[in-house]
PDB file of N, CA and C in Angstrom:
ATOM      1  N   ILE A   1      63.388 156.747 100.924  1.00 49.00           N
ATOM      2  CA  ILE A   1      62.144 157.455 101.152  1.00 49.00           C
ATOM      3  C   ILE A   1      61.018 156.421 101.148  1.00 49.00           C
ATOM      4  N   ARG A   2      60.250 156.425 102.218  1.00 57.00           N
ATOM      5  CA  ARG A   2      59.170 155.453 102.345  1.00 57.00           C
ATOM      6  C   ARG A   2      57.846 156.174 102.511  1.00 57.00           C
ATOM      7  N   GLU A   3      56.793 155.470 102.228  1.00 61.00           N
ATOM      8  CA  GLU A   3      55.438 155.996 102.421  1.00 61.00           C
ATOM      9  C   GLU A   3      55.226 157.320 101.694  1.00 61.00           C
ATOM     10  N   ASN A   4      55.946 157.534 100.593  1.00 67.00           N
ATOM     11  CA  ASN A   4      55.831 158.763  99.805  1.00 67.00           C
ATOM     12  C   ASN A   4      56.080 160.020 100.623  1.00 67.00           C
ATOM     13  N   ARG A   5      56.998 159.937 101.583  1.00 70.00           N
ATOM     14  CA  ARG A   5      57.325 161.074 102.438  1.00 70.00           C
ATOM     15  C   ARG A   5      58.666 161.655 101.994  1.00 70.00           C
ATOM     16  N   ALA A   6      58.639 162.525 100.993  1.00 71.00           N
ATOM     17  CA  ALA A   6      59.871 163.129 100.489  1.00 71.00           C
ATOM     18  C   ALA A   6      60.572 163.933 101.568  1.00 71.00           C
ATOM     19  N   ASP A   7      59.811 164.475 102.527  1.00 71.00           N
ATOM     20  CA  ASP A   7      60.434 165.273 103.571  1.00 71.00           C
ATOM     21  C   ASP A   7      61.343 164.437 104.472  1.00 71.00           C
ATOM     22  N   ASP A   8      61.174 163.100 104.464  1.00 72.00           N
ATOM     23  CA  ASP A   8      62.040 162.243 105.271  1.00 72.00           C
ATOM     24  C   ASP A   8      63.501 162.344 104.841  1.00 72.00           C
ATOM     25  N   ALA A   9      63.748 162.811 103.649  1.00 79.00           N
ATOM     26  CA  ALA A   9      65.111 162.904 103.146  1.00 79.00           C
ATOM     27  C   ALA A   9      65.723 164.287 103.374  1.00 79.00           C
ATOM     28  N   GLN A  10      64.949 165.209 103.935  1.00 86.00           N
ATOM     29  CA  GLN A  10      65.454 166.570 104.125  1.00 86.00           C
ATOM     30  C   GLN A  10      66.090 166.713 105.511  1.00 86.00           C
ATOM     31  N   GLU A  11      67.326 167.159 105.531  1.00 89.00           N
ATOM     32  CA  GLU A  11      68.066 167.295 106.790  1.00 89.00           C
ATOM     33  C   GLU A  11      67.339 168.205 107.777  1.00 89.00           C
ATOM     34  N   GLU A  12      66.777 169.287 107.302  1.00 91.00           N
ATOM     35  CA  GLU A  12      66.081 170.230 108.184  1.00 91.00           C
ATOM     36  C   GLU A  12      64.903 169.566 108.901  1.00 91.00           C
ATOM     37  N   VAL A  13      64.176 168.736 108.188  1.00 89.00           N
ATOM     38  CA  VAL A  13      63.028 168.034 108.767  1.00 89.00           C
ATOM     39  C   VAL A  13      63.499 167.034 109.824  1.00 89.00           C
ATOM     40  N   ILE A  14      64.542 166.318 109.521  1.00 89.00           N
ATOM     41  CA  ILE A  14      65.081 165.334 110.468  1.00 89.00           C
ATOM     42  C   ILE A  14      65.579 166.029 111.730  1.00 89.00           C
ATOM     43  N   ARG A  15      66.304 167.135 111.566  1.00 93.00           N
ATOM     44  CA  ARG A  15      66.790 167.884 112.739  1.00 93.00           C
ATOM     45  C   ARG A  15      65.630 168.404 113.577  1.00 93.00           C
ATOM     46  N   ARG A  16      64.575 168.866 112.939  1.00 93.00           N
ATOM     47  CA  ARG A  16      63.398 169.355 113.657  1.00 93.00           C
ATOM     48  C   ARG A  16      62.746 168.227 114.464  1.00 93.00           C
ATOM     49  N   ARG A  17      62.681 167.046 113.886  1.00 91.00           N
ATOM     50  CA  ARG A  17      62.107 165.901 114.606  1.00 91.00           C
ATOM     51  C   ARG A  17      62.922 165.574 115.847  1.00 91.00           C
ATOM     52  N   PHE A  18      64.237 165.642 115.749  1.00 94.00           N
ATOM     53  CA  PHE A  18      65.080 165.414 116.924  1.00 94.00           C
ATOM     54  C   PHE A  18      64.845 166.497 117.974  1.00 94.00           C
ATOM     55  N   ASP A  19      64.704 167.733 117.542  1.00 96.00           N
ATOM     56  CA  ASP A  19      64.426 168.829 118.486  1.00 96.00           C
ATOM     57  C   ASP A  19      63.096 168.614 119.205  1.00 96.00           C
ATOM     58  N   VAL A  20      62.081 168.230 118.450  1.00 95.00           N
ATOM     59  CA  VAL A  20      60.770 167.975 119.057  1.00 95.00           C
ATOM     60  C   VAL A  20      60.885 166.837 120.068  1.00 95.00           C
ATOM     61  N   TYR A  21      61.608 165.793 119.715  1.00 94.00           N
ATOM     62  CA  TYR A  21      61.794 164.672 120.641  1.00 94.00           C
ATOM     63  C   TYR A  21      62.437 165.164 121.937  1.00 94.00           C
ATOM     64  N   GLU A  22      63.536 165.880 121.813  1.00 97.00           N
ATOM     65  CA  GLU A  22      64.272 166.344 122.990  1.00 97.00           C
ATOM     66  C   GLU A  22      63.436 167.280 123.857  1.00 97.00           C
ATOM     67  N   ASN A  23      62.646 168.143 123.245  1.00 97.00           N
ATOM     68  CA  ASN A  23      61.893 169.151 123.992  1.00 97.00           C
ATOM     69  C   ASN A  23      60.520 168.697 124.464  1.00 97.00           C
ATOM     70  N   GLU A  24      59.918 167.739 123.779  1.00 96.00           N
ATOM     71  CA  GLU A  24      58.546 167.364 124.107  1.00 96.00           C
ATOM     72  C   GLU A  24      58.384 165.917 124.562  1.00 96.00           C
ATOM     73  N   THR A  25      59.120 165.004 123.949  1.00 93.00           N
ATOM     74  CA  THR A  25      58.949 163.591 124.283  1.00 93.00           C
ATOM     75  C   THR A  25      59.832 163.169 125.446  1.00 93.00           C
ATOM     76  N   ARG A  26      61.103 163.522 125.408  1.00 94.00           N
ATOM     77  CA  ARG A  26      62.011 163.110 126.473  1.00 94.00           C
ATOM     78  C   ARG A  26      61.525 163.548 127.853  1.00 94.00           C
ATOM     79  N   PRO A  27      61.030 164.782 128.038  1.00 96.00           N
ATOM     80  CA  PRO A  27      60.534 165.159 129.373  1.00 96.00           C
ATOM     81  C   PRO A  27      59.397 164.259 129.869  1.00 96.00           C
ATOM     82  N   VAL A  28      58.542 163.804 128.964  1.00 94.00           N
ATOM     83  CA  VAL A  28      57.458 162.904 129.368  1.00 94.00           C
ATOM     84  C   VAL A  28      58.040 161.571 129.824  1.00 94.00           C
ATOM     85  N   LEU A  29      58.993 161.053 129.079  1.00 92.00           N
ATOM     86  CA  LEU A  29      59.635 159.791 129.455  1.00 92.00           C
ATOM     87  C   LEU A  29      60.347 159.912 130.798  1.00 92.00           C
ATOM     88  N   GLU A  30      60.971 161.045 131.037  1.00 95.00           N
ATOM     89  CA  GLU A  30      61.693 161.235 132.295  1.00 95.00           C
ATOM     90  C   GLU A  30      60.744 161.414 133.483  1.00 95.00           C
ATOM     91  N   TYR A  31      59.538 161.866 133.225  1.00 96.00           N
ATOM     92  CA  TYR A  31      58.559 162.071 134.292  1.00 96.00           C
ATOM     93  C   TYR A  31      58.088 160.739 134.892  1.00 96.00           C
ATOM     94  N   TYR A  32      57.859 159.745 134.027  1.00 93.00           N
ATOM     95  CA  TYR A  32      57.324 158.468 134.468  1.00 93.00           C
ATOM     96  C   TYR A  32      58.450 157.500 134.808  1.00 93.00           C
ATOM     97  N   PRO A  33      58.228 156.635 135.798  1.00 93.00           N
ATOM     98  CA  PRO A  33      59.259 155.664 136.171  1.00 93.00           C
ATOM     99  C   PRO A  33      59.588 154.705 135.024  1.00 93.00           C
ATOM    100  N   GLN A  34      60.817 154.274 134.979  1.00 93.00           N
ATOM    101  CA  GLN A  34      61.312 153.406 133.905  1.00 93.00           C
ATOM    102  C   GLN A  34      60.474 152.138 133.755  1.00 93.00           C
ATOM    103  N   GLU A  35      59.957 151.599 134.853  1.00 90.00           N
ATOM    104  CA  GLU A  35      59.197 150.352 134.757  1.00 90.00           C
ATOM    105  C   GLU A  35      57.863 150.521 134.018  1.00 90.00           C
ATOM    106  N   LEU A  36      57.444 151.751 133.795  1.00 88.00           N
ATOM    107  CA  LEU A  36      56.229 151.999 133.020  1.00 88.00           C
ATOM    108  C   LEU A  36      56.515 152.156 131.523  1.00 88.00           C
ATOM    109  N   HIS A  37      57.768 152.249 131.152  1.00 92.00           N
ATOM    110  CA  HIS A  37      58.144 152.416 129.744  1.00 92.00           C
ATOM    111  C   HIS A  37      58.093 151.073 129.021  1.00 92.00           C
ATOM    112  N   SER A  38      57.738 151.127 127.765  1.00 93.00           N
ATOM    113  CA  SER A  38      57.791 149.952 126.903  1.00 93.00           C
ATOM    114  C   SER A  38      58.408 150.360 125.579  1.00 93.00           C
ATOM    115  N   SER A  39      59.094 149.434 124.975  1.00 93.00           N
ATOM    116  CA  SER A  39      59.670 149.677 123.648  1.00 93.00           C
ATOM    117  C   SER A  39      58.862 148.905 122.617  1.00 93.00           C
ATOM    118  N   VAL A  40      58.671 149.534 121.471  1.00 95.00           N
ATOM    119  CA  VAL A  40      57.942 148.901 120.383  1.00 95.00           C
ATOM    120  C   VAL A  40      58.797 149.022 119.133  1.00 95.00           C
ATOM    121  N   ASN A  41      59.007 147.913 118.452  1.00 94.00           N
ATOM    122  CA  ASN A  41      59.742 147.915 117.197  1.00 94.00           C
ATOM    123  C   ASN A  41      58.852 148.552 116.137  1.00 94.00           C
ATOM    124  N   CYS A  42      59.270 149.672 115.611  1.00 92.00           N
ATOM    125  CA  CYS A  42      58.452 150.426 114.656  1.00 92.00           C
ATOM    126  C   CYS A  42      58.858 150.189 113.219  1.00 92.00           C
ATOM    127  N   ILE A  43      59.493 149.062 112.968  1.00 93.00           N
ATOM    128  CA  ILE A  43      59.839 148.704 111.603  1.00 93.00           C
ATOM    129  C   ILE A  43      58.693 147.873 111.045  1.00 93.00           C
ATOM    130  N   GLY A  44      58.166 148.284 109.919  1.00 93.00           N
ATOM    131  CA  GLY A  44      57.086 147.544 109.285  1.00 93.00           C
ATOM    132  C   GLY A  44      56.028 148.485 108.760  1.00 93.00           C
ATOM    133  N   ALA A  45      55.023 147.902 108.204  1.00 93.00           N
ATOM    134  CA  ALA A  45      53.903 148.680 107.668  1.00 93.00           C
ATOM    135  C   ALA A  45      53.168 149.358 108.819  1.00 93.00           C
ATOM    136  N   PRO A  46      52.512 150.486 108.566  1.00 92.00           N
ATOM    137  CA  PRO A  46      51.795 151.182 109.639  1.00 92.00           C
ATOM    138  C   PRO A  46      50.840 150.285 110.424  1.00 92.00           C
ATOM    139  N   ALA A  47      50.123 149.414 109.763  1.00 96.00           N
ATOM    140  CA  ALA A  47      49.196 148.522 110.465  1.00 96.00           C
ATOM    141  C   ALA A  47      49.940 147.554 111.379  1.00 96.00           C
ATOM    142  N   GLU A  48      51.104 147.087 110.947  1.00 96.00           N
ATOM    143  CA  GLU A  48      51.912 146.195 111.783  1.00 96.00           C
ATOM    144  C   GLU A  48      52.411 146.919 113.028  1.00 96.00           C
ATOM    145  N   VAL A  49      52.837 148.147 112.854  1.00 96.00           N
ATOM    146  CA  VAL A  49      53.318 148.941 113.991  1.00 96.00           C
ATOM    147  C   VAL A  49      52.160 149.207 114.948  1.00 96.00           C
ATOM    148  N   LEU A  50      50.996 149.547 114.423  1.00 97.00           N
ATOM    149  CA  LEU A  50      49.821 149.759 115.270  1.00 97.00           C
ATOM    150  C   LEU A  50      49.518 148.506 116.083  1.00 97.00           C
ATOM    151  N   LEU A  51      49.574 147.350 115.465  1.00 97.00           N
ATOM    152  CA  LEU A  51      49.321 146.098 116.164  1.00 97.00           C
ATOM    153  C   LEU A  51      50.306 145.916 117.315  1.00 97.00           C
ATOM    154  N   LYS A  52      51.581 146.209 117.070  1.00 97.00           N
ATOM    155  CA  LYS A  52      52.602 146.087 118.121  1.00 97.00           C
ATOM    156  C   LYS A  52      52.321 147.049 119.271  1.00 97.00           C
ATOM    157  N   VAL A  53      51.910 148.264 118.952  1.00 96.00           N
ATOM    158  CA  VAL A  53      51.575 149.249 119.989  1.00 96.00           C
ATOM    159  C   VAL A  53      50.375 148.765 120.794  1.00 96.00           C
ATOM    160  N   LEU A  54      49.365 148.283 120.118  1.00 97.00           N
ATOM    161  CA  LEU A  54      48.167 147.798 120.806  1.00 97.00           C
ATOM    162  C   LEU A  54      48.459 146.590 121.688  1.00 97.00           C
ATOM    163  N   GLU A  55      49.405 145.750 121.285  1.00 96.00           N
ATOM    164  CA  GLU A  55      49.791 144.604 122.110  1.00 96.00           C
ATOM    165  C   GLU A  55      50.364 145.048 123.458  1.00 96.00           C
ATOM    166  N   VAL A  56      50.918 146.239 123.501  1.00 95.00           N
ATOM    167  CA  VAL A  56      51.448 146.790 124.753  1.00 95.00           C
ATOM    168  C   VAL A  56      50.356 147.517 125.527  1.00 95.00           C
ATOM    169  N   ILE A  57      49.548 148.294 124.834  1.00 94.00           N
ATOM    170  CA  ILE A  57      48.572 149.172 125.494  1.00 94.00           C
ATOM    171  C   ILE A  57      47.333 148.433 125.994  1.00 94.00           C
ATOM    172  N   VAL A  58      46.816 147.497 125.235  1.00 95.00           N
ATOM    173  CA  VAL A  58      45.553 146.842 125.596  1.00 95.00           C
ATOM    174  C   VAL A  58      45.631 146.136 126.958  1.00 95.00           C
ATOM    175  N   PRO A  59      46.679 145.372 127.255  1.00 93.00           N
ATOM    176  CA  PRO A  59      46.732 144.750 128.582  1.00 93.00           C
ATOM    177  C   PRO A  59      46.749 145.775 129.722  1.00 93.00           C
ATOM    178  N   VAL A  60      47.417 146.883 129.520  1.00 90.00           N
ATOM    179  CA  VAL A  60      47.448 147.934 130.545  1.00 90.00           C
ATOM    180  C   VAL A  60      46.064 148.537 130.710  1.00 90.00           C
ATOM    181  N   GLN A  61      45.424 148.834 129.606  1.00 92.00           N
ATOM    182  CA  GLN A  61      44.085 149.406 129.655  1.00 92.00           C
ATOM    183  C   GLN A  61      43.112 148.437 130.330  1.00 92.00           C
ATOM    184  N   ASN A  62      43.195 147.170 129.979  1.00 92.00           N
ATOM    185  CA  ASN A  62      42.315 146.183 130.600  1.00 92.00           C
ATOM    186  C   ASN A  62      42.547 146.094 132.100  1.00 92.00           C
ATOM    187  N   ALA A  63      43.785 146.117 132.523  1.00 90.00           N
ATOM    188  CA  ALA A  63      44.093 146.036 133.950  1.00 90.00           C
ATOM    189  C   ALA A  63      43.557 147.247 134.703  1.00 90.00           C
ATOM    190  N   LEU A  64      43.613 148.401 134.085  1.00 88.00           N
ATOM    191  CA  LEU A  64      43.172 149.618 134.759  1.00 88.00           C
ATOM    192  C   LEU A  64      41.660 149.789 134.773  1.00 88.00           C
ATOM    193  N   PHE A  65      40.996 149.409 133.710  1.00 88.00           N
ATOM    194  CA  PHE A  65      39.575 149.718 133.569  1.00 88.00           C
ATOM    195  C   PHE A  65      38.653 148.519 133.758  1.00 88.00           C
ATOM    196  N   ARG A  66      39.174 147.333 133.868  1.00 82.00           N
ATOM    197  CA  ARG A  66      38.337 146.162 134.037  1.00 82.00           C
ATOM    198  C   ARG A  66      37.574 146.207 135.365  1.00 82.00           C
ATOM    199  N   HIS A  67      38.168 146.830 136.372  1.00 67.00           N
ATOM    200  CA  HIS A  67      37.578 146.860 137.709  1.00 67.00           C
ATOM    201  C   HIS A  67      36.616 148.013 137.899  1.00 67.00           C
ATOM    202  N   GLN A  68      36.465 148.868 136.900  1.00 65.00           N
ATOM    203  CA  GLN A  68      35.558 150.017 137.019  1.00 65.00           C
ATOM    204  C   GLN A  68      34.245 149.707 136.312  1.00 65.00           C
ATOM    205  N   LYS A  69      33.214 149.474 137.097  1.00 57.00           N
ATOM    206  CA  LYS A  69      31.889 149.227 136.509  1.00 57.00           C
ATOM    207  C   LYS A  69      30.848 149.873 137.357  1.00 57.00           C
TER     208      LYS A  69
END
C-alpha cells in the first residue's frame, strides 16, 4: 500500500479500475493512431511521474501552439 491508499489493496477497487480502463481509456487509445501514443513510466513519486508526463506533452504543445500568434 503506497501513498496511504488503503483502497489499493481491495480487490473490488482494482477490478473497477480495470473496468474503467477497458470502457473509457481503451476506446480513446484505439481512436488515435498508434504513432500519437506515448508511454510513460509511472513508477516513482507523483512529482517524478508528472515530470515524465510533461517531458512528453510539452514538446507536442510547443509544436502545435508555437505558430499561433
